Coordinates of C-alpha atoms (C1' of nucleotides) in Angstrom, one line a residue:
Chain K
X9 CA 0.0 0.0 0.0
X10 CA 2.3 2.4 -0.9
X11 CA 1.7 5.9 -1.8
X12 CA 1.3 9.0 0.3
X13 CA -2.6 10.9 0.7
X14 CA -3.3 14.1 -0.4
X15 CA -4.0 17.1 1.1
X16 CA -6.1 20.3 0.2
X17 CA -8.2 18.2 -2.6
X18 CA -11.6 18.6 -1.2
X19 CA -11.4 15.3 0.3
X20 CA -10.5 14.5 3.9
X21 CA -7.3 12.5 4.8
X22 CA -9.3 10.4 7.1
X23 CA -11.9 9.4 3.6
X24 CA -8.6 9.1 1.7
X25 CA -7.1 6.5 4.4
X26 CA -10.5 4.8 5.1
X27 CA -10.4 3.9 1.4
X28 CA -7.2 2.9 1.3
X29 CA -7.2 0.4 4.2
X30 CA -11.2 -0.6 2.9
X31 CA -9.2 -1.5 -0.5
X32 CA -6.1 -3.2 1.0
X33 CA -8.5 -5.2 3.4
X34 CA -10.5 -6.4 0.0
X35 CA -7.3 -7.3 -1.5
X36 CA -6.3 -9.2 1.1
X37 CA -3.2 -7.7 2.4
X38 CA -3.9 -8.4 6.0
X39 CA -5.4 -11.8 5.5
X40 CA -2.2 -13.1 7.6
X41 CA -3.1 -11.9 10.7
X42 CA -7.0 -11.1 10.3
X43 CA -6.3 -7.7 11.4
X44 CA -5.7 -4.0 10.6
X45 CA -2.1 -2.8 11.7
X46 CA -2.1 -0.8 14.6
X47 CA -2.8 2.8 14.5
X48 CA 0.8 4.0 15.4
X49 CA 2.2 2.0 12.1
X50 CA -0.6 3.6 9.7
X51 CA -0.3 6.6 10.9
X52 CA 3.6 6.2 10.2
X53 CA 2.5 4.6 6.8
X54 CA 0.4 7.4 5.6
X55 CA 2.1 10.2 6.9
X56 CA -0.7 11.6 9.1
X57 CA -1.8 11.7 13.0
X58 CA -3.1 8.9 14.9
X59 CA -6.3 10.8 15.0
X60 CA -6.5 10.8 11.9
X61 CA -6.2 7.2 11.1
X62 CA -9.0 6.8 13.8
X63 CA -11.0 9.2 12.4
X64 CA -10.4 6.8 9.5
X65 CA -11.3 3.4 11.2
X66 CA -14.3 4.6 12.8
X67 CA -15.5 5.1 9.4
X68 CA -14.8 1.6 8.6
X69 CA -16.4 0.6 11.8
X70 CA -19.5 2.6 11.0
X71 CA -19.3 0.5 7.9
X72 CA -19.0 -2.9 9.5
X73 CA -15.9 -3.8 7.4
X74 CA -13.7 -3.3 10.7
X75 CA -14.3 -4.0 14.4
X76 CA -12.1 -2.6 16.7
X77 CA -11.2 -4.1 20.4
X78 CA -8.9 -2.4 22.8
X79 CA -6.0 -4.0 23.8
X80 CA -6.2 -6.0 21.2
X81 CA -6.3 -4.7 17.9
X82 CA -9.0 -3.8 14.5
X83 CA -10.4 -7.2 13.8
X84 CA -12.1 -7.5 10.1
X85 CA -15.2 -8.4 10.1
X86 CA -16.0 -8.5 6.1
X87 CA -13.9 -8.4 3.2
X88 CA -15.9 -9.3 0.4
X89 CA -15.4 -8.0 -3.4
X90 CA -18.2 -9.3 -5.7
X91 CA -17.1 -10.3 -9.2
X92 CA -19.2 -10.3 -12.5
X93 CA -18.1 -11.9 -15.3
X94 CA -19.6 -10.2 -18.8
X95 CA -20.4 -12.8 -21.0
X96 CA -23.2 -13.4 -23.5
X97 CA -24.6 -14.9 -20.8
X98 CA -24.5 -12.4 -18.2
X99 CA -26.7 -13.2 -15.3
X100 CA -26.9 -10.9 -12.2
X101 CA -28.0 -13.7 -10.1
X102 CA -26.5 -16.8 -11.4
X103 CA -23.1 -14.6 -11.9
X104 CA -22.5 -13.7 -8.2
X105 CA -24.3 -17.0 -7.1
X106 CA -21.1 -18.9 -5.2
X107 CA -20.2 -15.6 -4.3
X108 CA -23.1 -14.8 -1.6
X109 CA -25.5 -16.9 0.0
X110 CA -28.7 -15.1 -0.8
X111 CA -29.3 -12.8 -3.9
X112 CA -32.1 -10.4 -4.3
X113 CA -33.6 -8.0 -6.7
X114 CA -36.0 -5.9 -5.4
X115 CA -38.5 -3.7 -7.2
X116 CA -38.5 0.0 -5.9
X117 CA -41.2 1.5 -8.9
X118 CA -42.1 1.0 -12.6
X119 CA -43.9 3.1 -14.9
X120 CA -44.8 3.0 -18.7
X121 CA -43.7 5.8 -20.2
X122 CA -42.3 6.8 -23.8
X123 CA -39.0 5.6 -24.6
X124 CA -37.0 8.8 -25.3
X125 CA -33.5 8.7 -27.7
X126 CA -31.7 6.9 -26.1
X127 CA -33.9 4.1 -24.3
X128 CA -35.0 3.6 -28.2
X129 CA -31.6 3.2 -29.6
X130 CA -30.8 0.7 -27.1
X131 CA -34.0 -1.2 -27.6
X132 CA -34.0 -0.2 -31.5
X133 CA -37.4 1.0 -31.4
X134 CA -38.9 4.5 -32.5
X135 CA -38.6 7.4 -29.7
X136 CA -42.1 7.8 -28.4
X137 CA -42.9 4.2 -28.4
X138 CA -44.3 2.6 -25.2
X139 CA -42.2 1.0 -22.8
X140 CA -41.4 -0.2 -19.0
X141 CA -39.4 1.9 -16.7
X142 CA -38.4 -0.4 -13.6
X143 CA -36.0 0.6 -11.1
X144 CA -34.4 -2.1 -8.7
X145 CA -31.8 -2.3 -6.4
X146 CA -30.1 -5.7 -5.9
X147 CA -28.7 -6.7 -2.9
X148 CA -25.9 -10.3 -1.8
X149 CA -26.4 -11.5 1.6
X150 CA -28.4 -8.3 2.3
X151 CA -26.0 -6.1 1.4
X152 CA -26.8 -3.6 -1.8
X153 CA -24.4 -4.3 -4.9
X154 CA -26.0 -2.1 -7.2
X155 CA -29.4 0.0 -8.7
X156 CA -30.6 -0.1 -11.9
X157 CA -33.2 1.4 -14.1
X158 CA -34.3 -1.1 -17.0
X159 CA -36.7 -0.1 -19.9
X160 CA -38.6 -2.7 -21.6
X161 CA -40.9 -2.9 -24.6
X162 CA -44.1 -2.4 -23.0
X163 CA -45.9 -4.5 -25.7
X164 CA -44.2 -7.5 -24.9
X165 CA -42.8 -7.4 -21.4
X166 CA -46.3 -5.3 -20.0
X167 CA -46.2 -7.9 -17.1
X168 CA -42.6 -7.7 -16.2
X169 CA -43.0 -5.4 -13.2
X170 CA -45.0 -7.9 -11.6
X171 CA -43.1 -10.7 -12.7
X172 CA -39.6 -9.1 -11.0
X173 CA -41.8 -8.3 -8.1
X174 CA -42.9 -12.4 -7.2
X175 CA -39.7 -13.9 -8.7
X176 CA -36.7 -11.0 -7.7
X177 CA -34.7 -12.6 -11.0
X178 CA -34.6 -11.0 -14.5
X179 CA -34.0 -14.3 -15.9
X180 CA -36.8 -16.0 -13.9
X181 CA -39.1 -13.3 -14.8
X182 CA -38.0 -13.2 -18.4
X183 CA -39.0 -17.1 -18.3
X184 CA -42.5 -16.5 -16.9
X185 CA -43.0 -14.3 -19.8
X186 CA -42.2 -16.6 -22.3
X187 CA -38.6 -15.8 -23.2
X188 CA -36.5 -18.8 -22.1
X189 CA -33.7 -17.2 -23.3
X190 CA -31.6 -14.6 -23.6
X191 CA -28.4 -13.1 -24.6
X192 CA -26.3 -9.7 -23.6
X193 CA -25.5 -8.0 -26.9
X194 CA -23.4 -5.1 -25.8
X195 CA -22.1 -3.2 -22.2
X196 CA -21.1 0.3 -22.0
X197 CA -18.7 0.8 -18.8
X198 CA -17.8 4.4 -17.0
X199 CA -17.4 5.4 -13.8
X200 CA -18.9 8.5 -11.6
X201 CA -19.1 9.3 -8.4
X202 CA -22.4 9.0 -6.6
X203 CA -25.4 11.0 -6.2
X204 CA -27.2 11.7 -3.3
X205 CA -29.9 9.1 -4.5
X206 CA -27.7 6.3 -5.2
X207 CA -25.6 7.3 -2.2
X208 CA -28.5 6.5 -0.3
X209 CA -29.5 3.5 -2.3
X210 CA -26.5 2.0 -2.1
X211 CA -25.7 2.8 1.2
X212 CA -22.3 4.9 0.5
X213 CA -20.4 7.4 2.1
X214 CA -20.4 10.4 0.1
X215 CA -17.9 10.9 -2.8
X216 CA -17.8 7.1 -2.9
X217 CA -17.1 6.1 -6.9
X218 CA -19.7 3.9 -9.1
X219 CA -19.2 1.8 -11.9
X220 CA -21.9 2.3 -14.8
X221 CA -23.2 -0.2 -17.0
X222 CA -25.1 0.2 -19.9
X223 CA -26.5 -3.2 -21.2
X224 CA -28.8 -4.4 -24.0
X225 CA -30.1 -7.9 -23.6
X226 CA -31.5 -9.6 -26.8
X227 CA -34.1 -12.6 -27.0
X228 CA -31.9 -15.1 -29.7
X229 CA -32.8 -13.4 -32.4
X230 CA -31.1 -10.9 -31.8
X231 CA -34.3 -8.6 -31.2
X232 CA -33.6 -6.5 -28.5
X233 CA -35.7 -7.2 -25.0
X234 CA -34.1 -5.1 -22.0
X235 CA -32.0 -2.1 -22.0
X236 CA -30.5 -1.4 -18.1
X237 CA -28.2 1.3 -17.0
X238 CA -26.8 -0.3 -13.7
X239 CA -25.2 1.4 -10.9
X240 CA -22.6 -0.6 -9.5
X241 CA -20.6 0.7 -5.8
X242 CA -17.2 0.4 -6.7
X243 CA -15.8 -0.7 -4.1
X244 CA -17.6 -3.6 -3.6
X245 CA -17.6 -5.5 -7.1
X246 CA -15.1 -6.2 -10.0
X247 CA -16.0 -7.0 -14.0
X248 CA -14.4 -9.7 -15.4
X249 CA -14.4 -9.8 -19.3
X250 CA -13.7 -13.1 -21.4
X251 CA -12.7 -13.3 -24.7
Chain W
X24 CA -29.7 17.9 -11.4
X25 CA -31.9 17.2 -8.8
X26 CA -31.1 16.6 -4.8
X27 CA -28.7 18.3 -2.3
X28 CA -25.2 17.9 -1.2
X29 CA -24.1 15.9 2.0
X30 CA -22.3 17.9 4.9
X31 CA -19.6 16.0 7.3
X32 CA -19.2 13.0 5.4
X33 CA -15.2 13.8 4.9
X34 CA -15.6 15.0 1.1
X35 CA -15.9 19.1 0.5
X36 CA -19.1 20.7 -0.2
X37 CA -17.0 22.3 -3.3
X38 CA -16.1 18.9 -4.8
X39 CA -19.4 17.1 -4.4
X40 CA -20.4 20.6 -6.6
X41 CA -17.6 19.6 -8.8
X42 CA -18.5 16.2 -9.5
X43 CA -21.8 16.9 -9.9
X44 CA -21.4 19.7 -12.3
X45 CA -18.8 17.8 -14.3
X46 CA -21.2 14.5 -14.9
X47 CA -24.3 17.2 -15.9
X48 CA -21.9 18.5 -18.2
X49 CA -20.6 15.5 -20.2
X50 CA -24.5 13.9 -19.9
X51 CA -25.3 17.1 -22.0
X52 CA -27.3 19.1 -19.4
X53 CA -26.4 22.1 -20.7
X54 CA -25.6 21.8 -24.5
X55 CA -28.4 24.4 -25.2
X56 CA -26.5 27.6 -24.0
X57 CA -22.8 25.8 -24.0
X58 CA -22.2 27.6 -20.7
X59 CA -22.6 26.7 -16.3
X60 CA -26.0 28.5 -14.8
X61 CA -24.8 31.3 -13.4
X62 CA -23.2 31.0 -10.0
X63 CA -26.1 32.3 -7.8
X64 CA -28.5 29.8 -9.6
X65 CA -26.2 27.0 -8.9
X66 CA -25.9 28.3 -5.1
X67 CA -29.8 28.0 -4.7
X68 CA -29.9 24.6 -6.6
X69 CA -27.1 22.6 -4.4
X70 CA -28.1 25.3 -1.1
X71 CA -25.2 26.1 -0.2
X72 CA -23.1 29.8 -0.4
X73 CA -22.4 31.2 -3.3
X74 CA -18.6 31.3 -2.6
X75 CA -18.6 27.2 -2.2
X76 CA -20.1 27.2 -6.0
X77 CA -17.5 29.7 -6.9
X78 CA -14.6 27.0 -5.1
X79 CA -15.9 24.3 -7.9
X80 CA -15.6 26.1 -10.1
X81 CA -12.5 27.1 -10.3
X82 CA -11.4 23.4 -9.5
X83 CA -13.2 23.1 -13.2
X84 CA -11.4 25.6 -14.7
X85 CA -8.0 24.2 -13.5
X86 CA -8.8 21.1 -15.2
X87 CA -9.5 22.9 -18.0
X88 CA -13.4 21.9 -18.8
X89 CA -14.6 25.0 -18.0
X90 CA -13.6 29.3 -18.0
X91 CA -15.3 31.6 -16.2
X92 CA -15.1 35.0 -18.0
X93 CA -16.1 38.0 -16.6
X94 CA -19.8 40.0 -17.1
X95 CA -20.7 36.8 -19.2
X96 CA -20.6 33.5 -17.8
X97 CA -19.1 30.5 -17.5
X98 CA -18.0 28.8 -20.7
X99 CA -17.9 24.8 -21.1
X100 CA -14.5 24.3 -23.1
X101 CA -14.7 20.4 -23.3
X102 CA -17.2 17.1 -23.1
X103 CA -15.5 14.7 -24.5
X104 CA -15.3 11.0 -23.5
X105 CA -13.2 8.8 -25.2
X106 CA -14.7 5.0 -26.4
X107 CA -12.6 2.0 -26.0
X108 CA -13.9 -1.7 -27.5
X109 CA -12.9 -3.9 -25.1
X110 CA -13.0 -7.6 -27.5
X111 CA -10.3 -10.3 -28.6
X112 CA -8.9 -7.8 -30.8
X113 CA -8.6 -4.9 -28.4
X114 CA -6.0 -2.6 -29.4
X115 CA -5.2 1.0 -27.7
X116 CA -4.4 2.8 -30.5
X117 CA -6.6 1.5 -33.7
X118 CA -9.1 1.3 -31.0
X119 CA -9.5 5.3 -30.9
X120 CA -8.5 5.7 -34.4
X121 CA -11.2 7.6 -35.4
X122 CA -12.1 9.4 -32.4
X123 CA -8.9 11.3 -32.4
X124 CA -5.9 12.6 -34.8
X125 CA -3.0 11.2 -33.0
X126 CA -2.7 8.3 -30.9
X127 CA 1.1 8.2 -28.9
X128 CA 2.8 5.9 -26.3
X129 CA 5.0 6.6 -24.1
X130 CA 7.8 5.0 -22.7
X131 CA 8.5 6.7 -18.8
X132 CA 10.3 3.5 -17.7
X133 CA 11.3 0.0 -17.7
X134 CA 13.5 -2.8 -15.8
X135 CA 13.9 -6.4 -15.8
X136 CA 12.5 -8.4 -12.9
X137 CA 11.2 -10.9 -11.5
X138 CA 7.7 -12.1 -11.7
X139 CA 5.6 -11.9 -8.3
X140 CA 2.3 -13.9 -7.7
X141 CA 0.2 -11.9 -9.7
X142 CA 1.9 -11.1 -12.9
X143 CA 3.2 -14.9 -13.1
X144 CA -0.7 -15.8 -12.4
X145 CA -1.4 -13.5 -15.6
X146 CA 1.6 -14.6 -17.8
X147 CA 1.2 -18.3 -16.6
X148 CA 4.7 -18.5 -15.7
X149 CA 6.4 -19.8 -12.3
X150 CA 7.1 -16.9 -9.8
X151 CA 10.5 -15.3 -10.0
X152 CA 11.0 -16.3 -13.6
X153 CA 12.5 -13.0 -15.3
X154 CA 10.0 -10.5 -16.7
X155 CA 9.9 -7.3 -18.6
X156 CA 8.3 -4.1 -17.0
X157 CA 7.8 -1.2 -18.7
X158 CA 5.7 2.0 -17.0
X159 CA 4.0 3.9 -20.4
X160 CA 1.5 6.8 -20.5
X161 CA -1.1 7.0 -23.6
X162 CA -1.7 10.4 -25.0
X163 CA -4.9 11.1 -27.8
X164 CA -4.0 14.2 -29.0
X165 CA -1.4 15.0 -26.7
X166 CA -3.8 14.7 -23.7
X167 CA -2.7 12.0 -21.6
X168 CA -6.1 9.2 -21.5
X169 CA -4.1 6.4 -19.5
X170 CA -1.1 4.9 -17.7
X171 CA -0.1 1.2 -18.0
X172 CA 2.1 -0.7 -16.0
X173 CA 3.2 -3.6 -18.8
X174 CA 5.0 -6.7 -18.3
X175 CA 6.2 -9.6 -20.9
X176 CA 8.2 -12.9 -20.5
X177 CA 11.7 -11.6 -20.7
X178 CA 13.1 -14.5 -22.5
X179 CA 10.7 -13.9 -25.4
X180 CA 10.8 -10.1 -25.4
X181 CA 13.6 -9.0 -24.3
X182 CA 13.8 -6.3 -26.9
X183 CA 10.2 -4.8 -26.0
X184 CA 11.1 -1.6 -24.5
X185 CA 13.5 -0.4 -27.3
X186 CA 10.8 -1.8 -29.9
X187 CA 8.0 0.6 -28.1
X188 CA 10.0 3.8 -27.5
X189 CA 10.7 3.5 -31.5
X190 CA 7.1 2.6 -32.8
X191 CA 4.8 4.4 -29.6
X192 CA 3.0 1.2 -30.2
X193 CA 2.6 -2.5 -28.4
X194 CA 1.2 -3.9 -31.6
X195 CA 4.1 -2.3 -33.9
X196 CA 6.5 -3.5 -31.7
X197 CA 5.1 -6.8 -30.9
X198 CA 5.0 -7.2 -35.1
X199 CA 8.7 -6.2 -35.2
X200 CA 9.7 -8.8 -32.7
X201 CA 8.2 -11.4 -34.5
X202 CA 4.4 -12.0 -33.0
X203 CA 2.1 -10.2 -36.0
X204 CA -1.1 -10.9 -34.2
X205 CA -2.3 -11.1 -31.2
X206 CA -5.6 -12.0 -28.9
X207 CA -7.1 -10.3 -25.4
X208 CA -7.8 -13.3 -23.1
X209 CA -9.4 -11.5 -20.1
X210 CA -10.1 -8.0 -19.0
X211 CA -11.5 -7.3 -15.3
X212 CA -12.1 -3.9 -14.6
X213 CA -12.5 -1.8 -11.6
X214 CA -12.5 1.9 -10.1
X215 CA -10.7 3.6 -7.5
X216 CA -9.8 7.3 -6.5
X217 CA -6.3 8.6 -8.1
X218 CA -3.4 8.4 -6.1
X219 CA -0.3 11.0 -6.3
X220 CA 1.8 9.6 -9.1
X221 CA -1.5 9.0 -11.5
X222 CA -2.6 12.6 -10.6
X223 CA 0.6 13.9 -12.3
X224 CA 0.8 11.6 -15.0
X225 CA -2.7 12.1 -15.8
X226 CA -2.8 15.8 -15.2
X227 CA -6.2 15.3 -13.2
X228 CA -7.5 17.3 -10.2
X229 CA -6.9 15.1 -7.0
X230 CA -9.9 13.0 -5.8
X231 CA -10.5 12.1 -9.7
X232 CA -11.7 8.5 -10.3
X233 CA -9.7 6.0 -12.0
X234 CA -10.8 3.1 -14.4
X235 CA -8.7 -0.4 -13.7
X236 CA -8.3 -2.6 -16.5
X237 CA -6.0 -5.6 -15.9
X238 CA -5.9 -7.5 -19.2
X239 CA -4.0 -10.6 -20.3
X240 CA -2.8 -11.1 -24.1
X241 CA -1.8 -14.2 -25.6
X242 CA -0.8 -14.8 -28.7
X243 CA -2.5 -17.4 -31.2
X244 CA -1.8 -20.5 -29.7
X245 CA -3.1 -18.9 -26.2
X246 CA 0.3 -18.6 -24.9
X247 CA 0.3 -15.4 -22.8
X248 CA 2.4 -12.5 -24.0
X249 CA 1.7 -9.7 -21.8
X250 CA 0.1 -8.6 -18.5
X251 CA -0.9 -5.3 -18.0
X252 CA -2.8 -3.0 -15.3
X253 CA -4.3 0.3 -17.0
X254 CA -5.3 3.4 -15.4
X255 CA -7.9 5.7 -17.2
X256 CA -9.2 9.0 -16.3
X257 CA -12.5 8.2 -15.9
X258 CA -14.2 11.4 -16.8
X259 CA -12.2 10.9 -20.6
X260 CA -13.0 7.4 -21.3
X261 CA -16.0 4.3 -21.3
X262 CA -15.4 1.1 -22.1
X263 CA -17.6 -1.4 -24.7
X264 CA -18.1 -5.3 -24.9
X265 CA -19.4 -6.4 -27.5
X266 CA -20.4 -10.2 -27.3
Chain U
dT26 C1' -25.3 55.5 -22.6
dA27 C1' -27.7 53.4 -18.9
dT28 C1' -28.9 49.1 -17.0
dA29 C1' -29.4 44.3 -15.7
dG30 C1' -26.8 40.4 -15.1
dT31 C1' -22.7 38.2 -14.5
dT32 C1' -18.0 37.1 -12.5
dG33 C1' -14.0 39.0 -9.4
dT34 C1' -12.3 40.6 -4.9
dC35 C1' -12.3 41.8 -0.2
dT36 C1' -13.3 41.4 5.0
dA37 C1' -15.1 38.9 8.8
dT38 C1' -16.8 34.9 11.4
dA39 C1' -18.0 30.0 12.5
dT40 C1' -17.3 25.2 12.0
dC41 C1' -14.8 21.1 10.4
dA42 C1' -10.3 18.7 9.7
dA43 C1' -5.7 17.7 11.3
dT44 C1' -1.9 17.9 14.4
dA45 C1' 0.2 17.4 19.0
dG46 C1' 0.7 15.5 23.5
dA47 C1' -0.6 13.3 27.8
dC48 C1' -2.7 9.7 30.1
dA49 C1' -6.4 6.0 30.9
dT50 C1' -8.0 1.4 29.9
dT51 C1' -7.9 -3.1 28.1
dT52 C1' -5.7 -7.4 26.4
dA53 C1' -2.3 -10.9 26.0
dA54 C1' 1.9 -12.7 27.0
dA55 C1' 6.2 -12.9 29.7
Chain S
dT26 C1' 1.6 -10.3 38.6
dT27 C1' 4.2 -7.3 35.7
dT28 C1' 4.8 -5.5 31.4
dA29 C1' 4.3 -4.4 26.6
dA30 C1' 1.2 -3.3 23.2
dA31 C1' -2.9 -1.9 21.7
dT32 C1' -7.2 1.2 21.7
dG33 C1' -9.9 5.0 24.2
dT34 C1' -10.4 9.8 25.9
dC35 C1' -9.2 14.4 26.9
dT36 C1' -7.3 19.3 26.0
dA37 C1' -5.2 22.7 23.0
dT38 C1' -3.9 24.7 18.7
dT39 C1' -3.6 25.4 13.7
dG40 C1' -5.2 25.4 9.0
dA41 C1' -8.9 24.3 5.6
dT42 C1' -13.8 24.7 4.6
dA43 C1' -18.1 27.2 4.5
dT44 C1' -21.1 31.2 5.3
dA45 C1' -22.3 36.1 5.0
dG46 C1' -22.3 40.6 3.1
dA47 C1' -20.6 44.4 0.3
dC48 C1' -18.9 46.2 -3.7
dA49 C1' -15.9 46.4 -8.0
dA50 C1' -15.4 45.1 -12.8
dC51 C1' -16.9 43.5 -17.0
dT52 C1' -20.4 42.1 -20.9
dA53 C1' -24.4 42.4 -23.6
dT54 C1' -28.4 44.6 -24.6
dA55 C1' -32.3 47.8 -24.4

DNA sequence: TATAGTTGTCTATATCAATAGACATTTAAA
DNA sequence: TTTAAATGTCTATTGATATAGACAACTATA
């Protein structure tokens, strides 16, 4: 973890640090001993006050990623990175599934609305055309990986809200609709920092980066059938792509 | 551009206003007029004092995406956001072609090593074996898009870093050492903040997101042929899959 | 040439972030 | 039972961040 903080940026050494250790914790780098050095050794490490770095881990604490126990030491308590692989057959909840015990996908509100220019592109329909407007949030374990906003074509998928809302699975919902099958045709990737709604969402500290999907999903052939921006907290997941 | 900023949560009021003027801008929020609201508007929108509007901005300025000129406004100078298909033929510089004049790679640094855990995991080598570093920064138009920490199996390509300083490119040098084609095996991708060194390289304003790549190349016969970690501004570039 | 609207500059004050040092409290091991 | 090593708490001080108000300087337009 080398690498000195910054100062004067607008963001405070004790955020700085707290994603630093959060990072080196999800990398493993104290996996050895199961703990965070001590607070005299980071503090030597970063260059900064030991009230700073427990500025830092009480940030962590409030996160439940640490614990902290004196006399002792700053146990971890949760390490976890998620990993999606992007394939043709990309699957939120079969991707991630030996990854967490429980995945979810829960419905937060849907509308039918007309697609605008660039819900139609994605979907290759007209602009102005009626569609599905479903936004979700999807948690492992409990935990929120990411929100999404997915437009449908309302013609065809007019029952998806419902569908999502008893099965919690784009795929199984997908099924109950009569599309079996599905494939991903293209993903978009960028990265922001959060907003105050995903912030919340998510569950983030503020400042905290996303990773931004952009996905069409095609029935086999090749007729488009879901176009999802997805908002991914960065810290907690990784893409893998394979060629 | 809807919702407040948070207060206390270690990032500055001034660079929450930042980020979230930067994202309106490139998401086309303001292509009517090509200019900012003026800074009392933008003070009532985020509720906060004038003066904290007037702190982003000039963050903007210095990065050079926006200039405030006097009596008139506040001009937007720049929106672009640089595409990269990521697929088994993913190459930097054709990659771009057409979305800018001139494509250059640079050569900072380079040493022979040996390989640790991860980089003989991506090369499929034994740990320690000798490897190839090289550190490289990518320019599009003499504006620096990434950094890349490269490494190759020294016995093979040995010649690599003088091959690269000469042709500013890993496929022309790869072709003059003898390996005219070549395939992407795996990309993962993540996001983190900036740290010092990638700041500089990168000329970005401090706090500025990062896109991760770590990619494997092998050549035809799925023999890998590099390893390499890529840093991206994230505000200047997305990544595509197409599958 | 006024005038409205905009950015630029200055002073003052309050709060948050960071440093510094001292000492208490708890745990585990000698 | 000591002792070393770790976290917890307190006070004090400095610099960065944010607010508040007033006014100057510049631009475009009526």
């Amino acid at each position: 973890m080398a690498g000195q903080v910054q100062r004067q940026t607008g963001v405070a050494l004790w955020r700085q640090i707290a994603d630093r250790i959060r990072q080196a914790i999800s990398a493993g780098a104290y996996d050895e001993t199961g703990m965070v050095p001590p607070e005299t050794v980071l503090a030597l490490q970063f260059g900064v006050n030991r009230h700073t770095v427990r500025s830092a881990i009480a940030a962590l604490a409030q996160e439940g990623i640490v614990r902290a126990v004196q006399g002792r030491g700053t146990l971890i308590e949760r390490k976890e990175r998620l990993n999606f692989p992007i394939t043709k057959r990309t699957r939120f909840t079969a991707g991630i599934g030996e990854q967490a015990r429980e995945m979810r996908g829960l419905l937060l509100s849907y509308s039918e609305e007309k697609a605008d220019a660039e819900v139609a592109r994605g979907l290759k329909i007209r602009p102005g055309e009626p569609v599905i407007r479903m936004e979700t949030v999807r948690k492992a374990d409990g935990s929120p990986v990411s929100c999404a906003t997915a437009w449908f074509p309302a013609g065809r998928f007019g029952g998806m809200p419902d569908a999502y809302k008893r099965t919690e699975s784009i795929t199984k919902a997908f099924a109950e609709l009569g599309l079996p099958d599905y494939v991903r045709a293209t993903t978009e990737i960028t990265a922001v920092h959060a907003d105050e709604a995903d912030t919340a969402a998510l569950e983030l500290s503020p400042g905290a980066i996303l990773l931004i999907t952009k996905a069409v999903n095609t029935d086999l052939e090749g007729v488009p059938v879901q176009y999802a921006i997805s908002r991914f907290a960065a810290d907690r997941v990784q893409f893998t792509i394979e060629n």
